[in-house]
Amino acid sequence: EAQVTQNPRYLITVTGKKLTVTCSQNMNHEYMSWYRQDPGLGLRQIYYSMNVEVTDKGDVPEGYKVSRKEKRNFPLILESPSPNQTSLYFCASSLVRGWVNEQFFGPGTRLTVL
Amino acid sequence: KQEVTQIPAALSVPEGENLVLNCSFTDSAIYNLQWFRQDPGKGLTSLLLIQSSQREQTSGRLNASLDKSSGRSTLYIAASQPGDSATYLCAVISGGYQKVTFGIGTKLQVIP
């Protein structure tokens, strides 16, 4: 089954404790991205990657890191999480044909930073 | 900077009614627009994608239109059902195919 998977689905942690949220897709998509969703603010793009070893900042990259060492995986790293990073996080991968970017989303990771 | 607005923020209709959800964007130089639904606590499910060269797309009871010049898209849902209750989001791809901007969404409730 074609899908985007994220782990963990739920995470409660404390300020400053490094964490990684994994994202994997089995559709051979070149483009992957991370979003956070907050009430009243909608989904905002954190980082995106157009291919292996190619990443770029979205609208809200502060406090996050990403890497793209393999085409299928795009982990999100919080080196020193803070309470303002409490949010619902989504990973997406995209089929890009010419200029058309059609996105497929993972199930989400609900992160709470105490 | 691209901004996407969805009106109304919430909508409640009786079952069977036809309805229209609106999405507007400030920069008309878009590459494509995608409509999603999001169920509570769940991820986003893609409904329709409209390329910049297209005027509309249809899937079952759903029809999405795009007017780039006026910066608007509408999602028409025919004969609404309680199972259509969800939040509907539109996303615009602009500034290159990699830049994605979402609206906050319209929360739809269809009452049996």
mmCIF file with all atom_site columns, C-alpha atoms in Angstrom:
data_model
loop_
_atom_site.group_PDB
_atom_site.id
_atom_site.type_symbol
_atom_site.label_atom_id
_atom_site.label_alt_id
_atom_site.label_comp_id
_atom_site.label_asym_id
_atom_site.label_entity_id
_atom_site.label_seq_id
_atom_site.pdbx_PDB_ins_code
_atom_site.Cartn_x
_atom_site.Cartn_y
_atom_site.Cartn_z
_atom_site.occupancy
_atom_site.B_iso_or_equiv
_atom_site.pdbx_formal_charge
_atom_site.auth_seq_id
_atom_site.auth_comp_id
_atom_site.auth_asym_id
_atom_site.auth_atom_id
_atom_site.pdbx_PDB_model_num
ATOM 1   C CA . GLU A 1 1   ? 0.000   0.000  0.000   1.00 0.00 ? 1   GLU A CA 1
ATOM 2   C CA . ALA A 1 2   ? 1.298   3.423  -0.995  1.00 0.00 ? 2   ALA A CA 1
ATOM 3   C CA . GLN A 1 3   ? 1.717   5.482  2.122   1.00 0.00 ? 3   GLN A CA 1
ATOM 4   C CA . VAL A 1 4   ? 3.614   7.979  4.234   1.00 0.00 ? 4   VAL A CA 1
ATOM 5   C CA . THR A 1 5   ? 4.398   6.765  7.743   1.00 0.00 ? 5   THR A CA 1
ATOM 6   C CA . GLN A 1 6   ? 5.458   8.752  10.784  1.00 0.00 ? 6   GLN A CA 1
ATOM 7   C CA . ASN A 1 7   ? 6.798   7.633  14.137  1.00 0.00 ? 7   ASN A CA 1
ATOM 8   C CA . PRO A 1 8   ? 6.031   8.137  16.871  1.00 0.00 ? 8   PRO A CA 1
ATOM 9   C CA . ARG A 1 9   ? 2.363   9.119  16.581  1.00 0.00 ? 9   ARG A CA 1
ATOM 10  C CA . TYR A 1 10  ? 2.310   10.648 20.058  1.00 0.00 ? 10  TYR A CA 1
ATOM 11  C CA . LEU A 1 11  ? 5.207   11.995 22.098  1.00 0.00 ? 11  LEU A CA 1
ATOM 12  C CA . ILE A 1 12  ? 5.434   13.787 25.408  1.00 0.00 ? 12  ILE A CA 1
ATOM 13  C CA . THR A 1 13  ? 8.872   15.096 26.311  1.00 0.00 ? 13  THR A CA 1
ATOM 14  C CA . VAL A 1 14  ? 10.597  17.740 28.399  1.00 0.00 ? 14  VAL A CA 1
ATOM 15  C CA . THR A 1 15  ? 12.306  20.952 27.443  1.00 0.00 ? 15  THR A CA 1
ATOM 16  C CA . GLY A 1 16  ? 15.792  20.464 26.038  1.00 0.00 ? 16  GLY A CA 1
ATOM 17  C CA . LYS A 1 17  ? 15.681  16.718 25.436  1.00 0.00 ? 17  LYS A CA 1
ATOM 18  C CA . LYS A 1 18  ? 16.651  16.033 21.832  1.00 0.00 ? 18  LYS A CA 1
ATOM 19  C CA . LEU A 1 19  ? 14.144  14.094 19.778  1.00 0.00 ? 19  LEU A CA 1
ATOM 20  C CA . THR A 1 20  ? 13.658  12.816 16.250  1.00 0.00 ? 20  THR A CA 1
ATOM 21  C CA . VAL A 1 21  ? 10.400  12.210 14.415  1.00 0.00 ? 21  VAL A CA 1
ATOM 22  C CA . THR A 1 22  ? 10.826  9.817  11.523  1.00 0.00 ? 22  THR A CA 1
ATOM 23  C CA . CYS A 1 23  ? 9.049   9.985  8.180   1.00 0.00 ? 23  CYS A CA 1
ATOM 24  C CA . SER A 1 24  ? 9.148   7.385  5.456   1.00 0.00 ? 24  SER A CA 1
ATOM 25  C CA . GLN A 1 25  ? 7.401   7.016  2.099   1.00 0.00 ? 25  GLN A CA 1
ATOM 26  C CA . ASN A 1 26  ? 7.215   4.036  -0.236  1.00 0.00 ? 26  ASN A CA 1
ATOM 27  C CA . MET A 1 27  ? 6.106   5.876  -3.386  1.00 0.00 ? 27  MET A CA 1
ATOM 28  C CA . ASN A 1 28  ? 9.581   6.807  -4.672  1.00 0.00 ? 28  ASN A CA 1
ATOM 29  C CA . HIS A 1 29  ? 8.696   10.493 -4.389  1.00 0.00 ? 29  HIS A CA 1
ATOM 30  C CA . GLU A 1 30  ? 11.503  12.975 -4.762  1.00 0.00 ? 30  GLU A CA 1
ATOM 31  C CA . TYR A 1 31  ? 9.885   15.815 -2.829  1.00 0.00 ? 31  TYR A CA 1
ATOM 32  C CA . MET A 1 32  ? 9.189   15.614 0.910   1.00 0.00 ? 32  MET A CA 1
ATOM 33  C CA . SER A 1 33  ? 8.225   18.241 3.455   1.00 0.00 ? 33  SER A CA 1
ATOM 34  C CA . TRP A 1 34  ? 7.353   18.828 7.101   1.00 0.00 ? 34  TRP A CA 1
ATOM 35  C CA . TYR A 1 35  ? 4.512   20.942 8.472   1.00 0.00 ? 35  TYR A CA 1
ATOM 36  C CA . ARG A 1 36  ? 3.227   21.930 11.852  1.00 0.00 ? 36  ARG A CA 1
ATOM 37  C CA . GLN A 1 37  ? -0.434  22.582 12.501  1.00 0.00 ? 37  GLN A CA 1
ATOM 38  C CA . ASP A 1 38  ? -1.573  24.932 15.239  1.00 0.00 ? 38  ASP A CA 1
ATOM 39  C CA . PRO A 1 39  ? -5.084  26.174 16.084  1.00 0.00 ? 39  PRO A CA 1
ATOM 40  C CA . GLY A 1 40  ? -5.867  29.414 14.293  1.00 0.00 ? 40  GLY A CA 1
ATOM 41  C CA . LEU A 1 41  ? -2.650  29.272 12.260  1.00 0.00 ? 41  LEU A CA 1
ATOM 42  C CA . GLY A 1 42  ? -3.286  26.308 9.986   1.00 0.00 ? 42  GLY A CA 1
ATOM 43  C CA . LEU A 1 43  ? -0.497  24.238 8.497   1.00 0.00 ? 43  LEU A CA 1
ATOM 44  C CA . ARG A 1 44  ? 2.841   25.938 8.090   1.00 0.00 ? 44  ARG A CA 1
ATOM 45  C CA . GLN A 1 45  ? 5.778   24.529 6.178   1.00 0.00 ? 45  GLN A CA 1
ATOM 46  C CA . ILE A 1 46  ? 8.899   23.883 8.271   1.00 0.00 ? 46  ILE A CA 1
ATOM 47  C CA . TYR A 1 47  ? 11.370  22.364 5.806   1.00 0.00 ? 47  TYR A CA 1
ATOM 48  C CA . TYR A 1 48  ? 11.215  20.677 2.445   1.00 0.00 ? 48  TYR A CA 1
ATOM 49  C CA . SER A 1 49  ? 13.514  18.529 0.374   1.00 0.00 ? 49  SER A CA 1
ATOM 50  C CA . MET A 1 50  ? 13.550  18.301 -3.384  1.00 0.00 ? 50  MET A CA 1
ATOM 51  C CA . ASN A 1 51  ? 15.832  15.269 -3.465  1.00 0.00 ? 51  ASN A CA 1
ATOM 52  C CA . VAL A 1 52  ? 18.521  13.386 -1.569  1.00 0.00 ? 52  VAL A CA 1
ATOM 53  C CA . GLU A 1 53  ? 20.922  15.809 0.141   1.00 0.00 ? 53  GLU A CA 1
ATOM 54  C CA . VAL A 1 54  ? 18.828  18.814 -1.038  1.00 0.00 ? 54  VAL A CA 1
ATOM 55  C CA . THR A 1 55  ? 16.853  20.591 1.686   1.00 0.00 ? 55  THR A CA 1
ATOM 56  C CA . ASP A 1 56  ? 15.560  24.118 2.181   1.00 0.00 ? 56  ASP A CA 1
ATOM 57  C CA . LYS A 1 57  ? 13.728  26.188 4.760   1.00 0.00 ? 57  LYS A CA 1
ATOM 58  C CA . GLY A 1 58  ? 10.003  26.715 4.748   1.00 0.00 ? 58  GLY A CA 1
ATOM 59  C CA . ASP A 1 59  ? 8.164   29.430 6.639   1.00 0.00 ? 59  ASP A CA 1
ATOM 60  C CA . VAL A 1 60  ? 8.941   28.339 10.218  1.00 0.00 ? 60  VAL A CA 1
ATOM 61  C CA . PRO A 1 61  ? 12.321  26.537 10.317  1.00 0.00 ? 61  PRO A CA 1
ATOM 62  C CA . GLU A 1 62  ? 13.648  27.930 13.607  1.00 0.00 ? 62  GLU A CA 1
ATOM 63  C CA . GLY A 1 63  ? 14.388  25.229 16.165  1.00 0.00 ? 63  GLY A CA 1
ATOM 64  C CA . TYR A 1 64  ? 14.242  22.362 13.656  1.00 0.00 ? 64  TYR A CA 1
ATOM 65  C CA . LYS A 1 65  ? 16.711  20.380 11.587  1.00 0.00 ? 65  LYS A CA 1
ATOM 66  C CA . VAL A 1 66  ? 16.193  17.874 8.807   1.00 0.00 ? 66  VAL A CA 1
ATOM 67  C CA . SER A 1 67  ? 18.287  15.513 6.766   1.00 0.00 ? 67  SER A CA 1
ATOM 68  C CA . ARG A 1 68  ? 17.694  13.587 3.562   1.00 0.00 ? 68  ARG A CA 1
ATOM 69  C CA . LYS A 1 69  ? 20.265  10.848 3.224   1.00 0.00 ? 69  LYS A CA 1
ATOM 70  C CA . GLU A 1 70  ? 17.922  8.403  1.509   1.00 0.00 ? 70  GLU A CA 1
ATOM 71  C CA . LYS A 1 71  ? 15.102  9.098  -0.896  1.00 0.00 ? 71  LYS A CA 1
ATOM 72  C CA . ARG A 1 72  ? 12.434  7.389  1.235   1.00 0.00 ? 72  ARG A CA 1
ATOM 73  C CA . ASN A 1 73  ? 13.292  8.955  4.623   1.00 0.00 ? 73  ASN A CA 1
ATOM 74  C CA . PHE A 1 74  ? 13.058  12.534 5.873   1.00 0.00 ? 74  PHE A CA 1
ATOM 75  C CA . PRO A 1 75  ? 13.481  12.778 9.671   1.00 0.00 ? 75  PRO A CA 1
ATOM 76  C CA . LEU A 1 76  ? 12.652  15.927 11.641  1.00 0.00 ? 76  LEU A CA 1
ATOM 77  C CA . ILE A 1 77  ? 15.071  16.699 14.469  1.00 0.00 ? 77  ILE A CA 1
ATOM 78  C CA . LEU A 1 78  ? 14.434  18.946 17.448  1.00 0.00 ? 78  LEU A CA 1
ATOM 79  C CA . GLU A 1 79  ? 17.834  19.478 19.061  1.00 0.00 ? 79  GLU A CA 1
ATOM 80  C CA . SER A 1 80  ? 16.499  21.322 22.106  1.00 0.00 ? 80  SER A CA 1
ATOM 81  C CA . PRO A 1 81  ? 12.703  21.273 22.163  1.00 0.00 ? 81  PRO A CA 1
ATOM 82  C CA . SER A 1 82  ? 10.804  24.094 23.833  1.00 0.00 ? 82  SER A CA 1
ATOM 83  C CA . PRO A 1 83  ? 7.124   24.349 24.878  1.00 0.00 ? 83  PRO A CA 1
ATOM 84  C CA . ASN A 1 84  ? 6.333   26.552 21.843  1.00 0.00 ? 84  ASN A CA 1
ATOM 85  C CA . GLN A 1 85  ? 7.093   23.543 19.656  1.00 0.00 ? 85  GLN A CA 1
ATOM 86  C CA . THR A 1 86  ? 4.130   21.703 21.093  1.00 0.00 ? 86  THR A CA 1
ATOM 87  C CA . SER A 1 87  ? 2.086   21.034 17.993  1.00 0.00 ? 87  SER A CA 1
ATOM 88  C CA . LEU A 1 88  ? 0.705   18.512 15.524  1.00 0.00 ? 88  LEU A CA 1
ATOM 89  C CA . TYR A 1 89  ? 3.336   17.637 12.937  1.00 0.00 ? 89  TYR A CA 1
ATOM 90  C CA . PHE A 1 90  ? 2.743   16.255 9.471   1.00 0.00 ? 90  PHE A CA 1
ATOM 91  C CA . CYS A 1 91  ? 5.125   14.819 6.949   1.00 0.00 ? 91  CYS A CA 1
ATOM 92  C CA . ALA A 1 92  ? 4.182   14.829 3.274   1.00 0.00 ? 92  ALA A CA 1
ATOM 93  C CA . SER A 1 93  ? 5.665   13.477 0.091   1.00 0.00 ? 93  SER A CA 1
ATOM 94  C CA . SER A 1 94  ? 4.885   14.714 -3.360  1.00 0.00 ? 94  SER A CA 1
ATOM 95  C CA . LEU A 1 95  ? 4.649   13.461 -6.842  1.00 0.00 ? 95  LEU A CA 1
ATOM 96  C CA . VAL A 1 96  ? 6.094   16.287 -8.950  1.00 0.00 ? 96  VAL A CA 1
ATOM 97  C CA . ARG A 1 97  ? 5.319   16.335 -12.671 1.00 0.00 ? 97  ARG A CA 1
ATOM 98  C CA . GLY A 1 98  ? 6.650   19.444 -14.325 1.00 0.00 ? 98  GLY A CA 1
ATOM 99  C CA . TRP A 1 99  ? 5.408   22.246 -12.101 1.00 0.00 ? 99  TRP A CA 1
ATOM 100 C CA . VAL A 1 100 ? 2.599   20.238 -10.530 1.00 0.00 ? 100 VAL A CA 1
ATOM 101 C CA . ASN A 1 101 ? 3.149   19.242 -6.915  1.00 0.00 ? 101 ASN A CA 1
ATOM 102 C CA . GLU A 1 102 ? 0.545   16.754 -5.607  1.00 0.00 ? 102 GLU A CA 1
ATOM 103 C CA . GLN A 1 103 ? 0.983   16.030 -1.934  1.00 0.00 ? 103 GLN A CA 1
ATOM 104 C CA . PHE A 1 104 ? 0.283   12.930 0.158   1.00 0.00 ? 104 PHE A CA 1
ATOM 105 C CA . PHE A 1 105 ? 0.279   13.210 3.920   1.00 0.00 ? 105 PHE A CA 1
ATOM 106 C CA . GLY A 1 106 ? 1.263   11.012 6.819   1.00 0.00 ? 106 GLY A CA 1
ATOM 107 C CA . PRO A 1 107 ? -1.059  10.462 9.816   1.00 0.00 ? 107 PRO A CA 1
ATOM 108 C CA . GLY A 1 108 ? 0.572   13.096 12.005  1.00 0.00 ? 108 GLY A CA 1
ATOM 109 C CA . THR A 1 109 ? 2.636   13.189 15.209  1.00 0.00 ? 109 THR A CA 1
ATOM 110 C CA . ARG A 1 110 ? 1.241   14.963 18.227  1.00 0.00 ? 110 ARG A CA 1
ATOM 111 C CA . LEU A 1 111 ? 4.135   16.412 20.215  1.00 0.00 ? 111 LEU A CA 1
ATOM 112 C CA . THR A 1 112 ? 3.882   17.883 23.699  1.00 0.00 ? 112 THR A CA 1
ATOM 113 C CA . VAL A 1 113 ? 6.911   19.612 25.204  1.00 0.00 ? 113 VAL A CA 1
ATOM 114 C CA . LEU A 1 114 ? 6.652   20.225 28.954  1.00 0.00 ? 114 LEU A CA 1
ATOM 115 C CA . LYS B 2 1   ? 4.227   36.516 0.447   1.00 0.00 ? 1   LYS B CA 1
ATOM 116 C CA . GLN B 2 2   ? 1.355   34.249 -0.505  1.00 0.00 ? 2   GLN B CA 1
ATOM 117 C CA . GLU B 2 3   ? -1.648  34.330 1.810   1.00 0.00 ? 3   GLU B CA 1
ATOM 118 C CA . VAL B 2 4   ? -4.577  31.918 1.632   1.00 0.00 ? 4   VAL B CA 1
ATOM 119 C CA . THR B 2 5   ? -7.976  32.644 3.162   1.00 0.00 ? 5   THR B CA 1
ATOM 120 C CA . GLN B 2 6   ? -10.898 30.266 3.531   1.00 0.00 ? 6   GLN B CA 1
ATOM 121 C CA . ILE B 2 7   ? -14.424 31.445 4.122   1.00 0.00 ? 7   ILE B CA 1
ATOM 122 C CA . PRO B 2 8   ? -16.511 30.552 6.032   1.00 0.00 ? 8   PRO B CA 1
ATOM 123 C CA . ALA B 2 9   ? -14.500 29.240 8.973   1.00 0.00 ? 9   ALA B CA 1
ATOM 124 C CA . ALA B 2 10  ? -17.369 26.949 9.913   1.00 0.00 ? 10  ALA B CA 1
ATOM 125 C CA . LEU B 2 11  ? -20.529 25.786 8.222   1.00 0.00 ? 11  LEU B CA 1
ATOM 126 C CA . SER B 2 12  ? -23.462 23.683 9.367   1.00 0.00 ? 12  SER B CA 1
ATOM 127 C CA . VAL B 2 13  ? -25.983 22.367 6.829   1.00 0.00 ? 13  VAL B CA 1
ATOM 128 C CA . PRO B 2 14  ? -28.791 19.779 6.773   1.00 0.00 ? 14  PRO B CA 1
ATOM 129 C CA . GLU B 2 15  ? -28.164 16.536 4.955   1.00 0.00 ? 15  GLU B CA 1
ATOM 130 C CA . GLY B 2 16  ? -28.867 16.654 1.222   1.00 0.00 ? 16  GLY B CA 1
ATOM 131 C CA . GLU B 2 17  ? -27.985 20.286 0.712   1.00 0.00 ? 17  GLU B CA 1
ATOM 132 C CA . ASN B 2 18  ? -25.546 21.452 -1.949  1.00 0.00 ? 18  ASN B CA 1
ATOM 133 C CA . LEU B 2 19  ? -22.809 23.717 -0.601  1.00 0.00 ? 19  LEU B CA 1
ATOM 134 C CA . VAL B 2 20  ? -19.831 25.796 -1.652  1.00 0.00 ? 20  VAL B CA 1
ATOM 135 C CA . LEU B 2 21  ? -16.567 26.331 0.199   1.00 0.00 ? 21  LEU B CA 1
ATOM 136 C CA . ASN B 2 22  ? -14.341 29.242 -0.766  1.00 0.00 ? 22  ASN B CA 1
ATOM 137 C CA . CYS B 2 23  ? -10.576 29.667 -0.958  1.00 0.00 ? 23  CYS B CA 1
ATOM 138 C CA . SER B 2 24  ? -8.849  32.901 -1.978  1.00 0.00 ? 24  SER B CA 1
ATOM 139 C CA . PHE B 2 25  ? -5.156  33.626 -2.470  1.00 0.00 ? 25  PHE B CA 1
ATOM 140 C CA . THR B 2 26  ? -3.224  36.874 -2.829  1.00 0.00 ? 26  THR B CA 1
ATOM 141 C CA . ASP B 2 27  ? -0.597  35.941 -5.427  1.00 0.00 ? 27  ASP B CA 1
ATOM 142 C CA . SER B 2 28  ? -2.182  34.696 -8.642  1.00 0.00 ? 28  SER B CA 1
ATOM 143 C CA . ALA B 2 29  ? 1.105   33.228 -9.945  1.00 0.00 ? 29  ALA B CA 1
ATOM 144 C CA . ILE B 2 30  ? 0.322   29.737 -8.720  1.00 0.00 ? 30  ILE B CA 1
ATOM 145 C CA . TYR B 2 31  ? 1.304   26.368 -10.164 1.00 0.00 ? 31  TYR B CA 1
ATOM 146 C CA . ASN B 2 32  ? -1.500  24.312 -8.730  1.00 0.00 ? 32  ASN B CA 1
ATOM 147 C CA . LEU B 2 33  ? -4.117  24.254 -5.964  1.00 0.00 ? 33  LEU B CA 1
ATOM 148 C CA . GLN B 2 34  ? -5.062  21.196 -3.936  1.00 0.00 ? 34  GLN B CA 1
ATOM 149 C CA . TRP B 2 35  ? -8.141  20.575 -1.777  1.00 0.00 ? 35  TRP B CA 1
ATOM 150 C CA . PHE B 2 36  ? -7.927  18.265 1.253   1.00 0.00 ? 36  PHE B CA 1
ATOM 151 C CA . ARG B 2 37  ? -10.232 17.004 3.952   1.00 0.00 ? 37  ARG B CA 1
ATOM 152 C CA . GLN B 2 38  ? -9.070  16.434 7.500   1.00 0.00 ? 38  GLN B CA 1
ATOM 153 C CA . ASP B 2 39  ? -11.015 14.348 9.994   1.00 0.00 ? 39  ASP B CA 1
ATOM 154 C CA . PRO B 2 40  ? -10.509 15.036 13.721  1.00 0.00 ? 40  PRO B CA 1
ATOM 155 C CA . GLY B 2 41  ? -7.210  13.625 14.930  1.00 0.00 ? 41  GLY B CA 1
ATOM 156 C CA . LYS B 2 42  ? -6.357  12.336 11.474  1.00 0.00 ? 42  LYS B CA 1
ATOM 157 C CA . GLY B 2 43  ? -4.107  13.260 8.596   1.00 0.00 ? 43  GLY B CA 1
ATOM 158 C CA . LEU B 2 44  ? -5.020  15.022 5.376   1.00 0.00 ? 44  LEU B CA 1
ATOM 159 C CA . THR B 2 45  ? -6.740  13.230 2.544   1.00 0.00 ? 45  THR B CA 1
ATOM 160 C CA . SER B 2 46  ? -6.321  14.669 -0.943  1.00 0.00 ? 46  SER B CA 1
ATOM 161 C CA . LEU B 2 47  ? -9.618  15.398 -2.692  1.00 0.00 ? 47  LEU B CA 1
ATOM 162 C CA . LEU B 2 48  ? -8.801  17.276 -5.867  1.00 0.00 ? 48  LEU B CA 1
ATOM 163 C CA . LEU B 2 49  ? -5.830  18.935 -7.509  1.00 0.00 ? 49  LEU B CA 1
ATOM 164 C CA . ILE B 2 50  ? -6.247  21.671 -10.114 1.00 0.00 ? 50  ILE B CA 1
ATOM 165 C CA . GLN B 2 51  ? -3.345  22.636 -12.311 1.00 0.00 ? 51  GLN B CA 1
ATOM 166 C CA . SER B 2 52  ? -2.864  26.325 -13.088 1.00 0.00 ? 52  SER B CA 1
ATOM 167 C CA . SER B 2 53  ? -3.928  25.753 -16.699 1.00 0.00 ? 53  SER B CA 1
ATOM 168 C CA . GLN B 2 54  ? -7.211  24.106 -15.671 1.00 0.00 ? 54  GLN B CA 1
ATOM 169 C CA . ARG B 2 55  ? -10.522 25.698 -14.712 1.00 0.00 ? 55  ARG B CA 1
ATOM 170 C CA . GLU B 2 56  ? -12.092 22.825 -12.813 1.00 0.00 ? 56  GLU B CA 1
ATOM 171 C CA . GLN B 2 57  ? -11.794 19.237 -11.647 1.00 0.00 ? 57  GLN B CA 1
ATOM 172 C CA . THR B 2 58  ? -14.491 16.783 -10.643 1.00 0.00 ? 58  THR B CA 1
ATOM 173 C CA . SER B 2 59  ? -14.545 13.681 -8.499  1.00 0.00 ? 59  SER B CA 1
ATOM 174 C CA . GLY B 2 60  ? -17.877 12.102 -7.666  1.00 0.00 ? 60  GLY B CA 1
ATOM 175 C CA . ARG B 2 61  ? -19.988 14.648 -5.783  1.00 0.00 ? 61  ARG B CA 1
ATOM 176 C CA . LEU B 2 62  ? -17.106 17.104 -5.593  1.00 0.00 ? 62  LEU B CA 1
ATOM 177 C CA . ASN B 2 63  ? -16.269 19.826 -8.073  1.00 0.00 ? 63  ASN B CA 1
ATOM 178 C CA . ALA B 2 64  ? -13.441 22.297 -7.637  1.00 0.00 ? 64  ALA B CA 1
ATOM 179 C CA . SER B 2 65  ? -13.027 25.397 -9.775  1.00 0.00 ? 65  SER B CA 1
ATOM 180 C CA . LEU B 2 66  ? -10.102 27.757 -10.162 1.00 0.00 ? 66  LEU B CA 1
ATOM 181 C CA . ASP B 2 67  ? -10.027 31.390 -11.288 1.00 0.00 ? 67  ASP B CA 1
ATOM 182 C CA . LYS B 2 68  ? -6.388  32.422 -11.175 1.00 0.00 ? 68  LYS B CA 1
ATOM 183 C CA . SER B 2 69  ? -6.955  36.003 -12.288 1.00 0.00 ? 69  SER B CA 1
ATOM 184 C CA . SER B 2 70  ? -9.277  36.729 -9.368  1.00 0.00 ? 70  SER B CA 1
ATOM 185 C CA . GLY B 2 71  ? -7.301  34.571 -6.932  1.00 0.00 ? 71  GLY B CA 1
ATOM 186 C CA . ARG B 2 72  ? -10.183 32.265 -6.082  1.00 0.00 ? 72  ARG B CA 1
ATOM 187 C CA . SER B 2 73  ? -11.111 28.615 -5.915  1.00 0.00 ? 73  SER B CA 1
ATOM 188 C CA . THR B 2 74  ? -14.363 27.002 -4.852  1.00 0.00 ? 74  THR B CA 1
ATOM 189 C CA . LEU B 2 75  ? -15.171 23.479 -3.744  1.00 0.00 ? 75  LEU B CA 1
ATOM 190 C CA . TYR B 2 76  ? -18.724 22.456 -4.524  1.00 0.00 ? 76  TYR B CA 1
ATOM 191 C CA . ILE B 2 77  ? -20.195 19.494 -2.650  1.00 0.00 ? 77  ILE B CA 1
ATOM 192 C CA . ALA B 2 78  ? -23.440 18.095 -4.050  1.00 0.00 ? 78  ALA B CA 1
ATOM 193 C CA . ALA B 2 79  ? -26.064 16.326 -1.985  1.00 0.00 ? 79  ALA B CA 1
ATOM 194 C CA . SER B 2 80  ? -24.118 16.548 1.269   1.00 0.00 ? 80  SER B CA 1
ATOM 195 C CA . GLN B 2 81  ? -24.022 13.568 3.646   1.00 0.00 ? 81  GLN B CA 1
ATOM 196 C CA . PRO B 2 82  ? -23.133 13.261 7.354   1.00 0.00 ? 82  PRO B CA 1
ATOM 197 C CA . GLY B 2 83  ? -19.938 11.470 6.283   1.00 0.00 ? 83  GLY B CA 1
ATOM 198 C CA . ASP B 2 84  ? -18.823 14.699 4.612   1.00 0.00 ? 84  ASP B CA 1
ATOM 199 C CA . SER B 2 85  ? -18.428 16.301 8.050   1.00 0.00 ? 85  SER B CA 1
ATOM 200 C CA . ALA B 2 86  ? -14.757 17.277 8.336   1.00 0.00 ? 86  ALA B CA 1
ATOM 201 C CA . THR B 2 87  ? -12.439 20.243 7.966   1.00 0.00 ? 87  THR B CA 1
ATOM 202 C CA . TYR B 2 88  ? -11.672 21.182 4.371   1.00 0.00 ? 88  TYR B CA 1
ATOM 203 C CA . LEU B 2 89  ? -8.329  22.759 3.543   1.00 0.00 ? 89  LEU B CA 1
ATOM 204 C CA . CYS B 2 90  ? -6.965  24.314 0.400   1.00 0.00 ? 90  CYS B CA 1
ATOM 205 C CA . ALA B 2 91  ? -3.260  24.532 -0.377  1.00 0.00 ? 91  ALA B CA 1
ATOM 206 C CA . VAL B 2 92  ? -1.620  26.688 -3.011  1.00 0.00 ? 92  VAL B CA 1
ATOM 207 C CA . ILE B 2 93  ? 1.684   25.931 -4.695  1.00 0.00 ? 93  ILE B CA 1
ATOM 208 C CA . SER B 2 94  ? 3.482   29.100 -5.737  1.00 0.00 ? 94  SER B CA 1
ATOM 209 C CA . GLY B 2 95  ? 6.919   30.697 -5.819  1.00 0.00 ? 95  GLY B CA 1
ATOM 210 C CA . GLY B 2 96  ? 8.268   27.566 -7.411  1.00 0.00 ? 96  GLY B CA 1
ATOM 211 C CA . TYR B 2 97  ? 6.710   24.133 -7.164  1.00 0.00 ? 97  TYR B CA 1
ATOM 212 C CA . GLN B 2 98  ? 8.119   23.610 -3.711  1.00 0.00 ? 98  GLN B CA 1
ATOM 213 C CA . LYS B 2 99  ? 6.481   26.486 -1.806  1.00 0.00 ? 99  LYS B CA 1
ATOM 214 C CA . VAL B 2 100 ? 3.207   25.433 -0.209  1.00 0.00 ? 100 VAL B CA 1
ATOM 215 C CA . THR B 2 101 ? 0.748   27.714 1.602   1.00 0.00 ? 101 THR B CA 1
ATOM 216 C CA . PHE B 2 102 ? -2.361  26.425 3.363   1.00 0.00 ? 102 PHE B CA 1
ATOM 217 C CA . GLY B 2 103 ? -5.564  28.121 4.382   1.00 0.00 ? 103 GLY B CA 1
ATOM 218 C CA . ILE B 2 104 ? -6.812  27.615 7.933   1.00 0.00 ? 104 ILE B CA 1
ATOM 219 C CA . GLY B 2 105 ? -9.743  25.570 6.691   1.00 0.00 ? 105 GLY B CA 1
ATOM 220 C CA . THR B 2 106 ? -13.537 25.400 6.788   1.00 0.00 ? 106 THR B CA 1
ATOM 221 C CA . LYS B 2 107 ? -15.094 23.118 9.380   1.00 0.00 ? 107 LYS B CA 1
ATOM 222 C CA . LEU B 2 108 ? -18.174 21.491 7.876   1.00 0.00 ? 108 LEU B CA 1
ATOM 223 C CA . GLN B 2 109 ? -20.923 19.775 9.813   1.00 0.00 ? 109 GLN B CA 1
ATOM 224 C CA . VAL B 2 110 ? -23.683 17.957 7.921   1.00 0.00 ? 110 VAL B CA 1
ATOM 225 C CA . ILE B 2 111 ? -26.676 17.321 10.151  1.00 0.00 ? 111 ILE B CA 1
ATOM 226 C CA . PRO B 2 112 ? -28.731 14.144 9.538   1.00 0.00 ? 112 PRO B CA 1
#
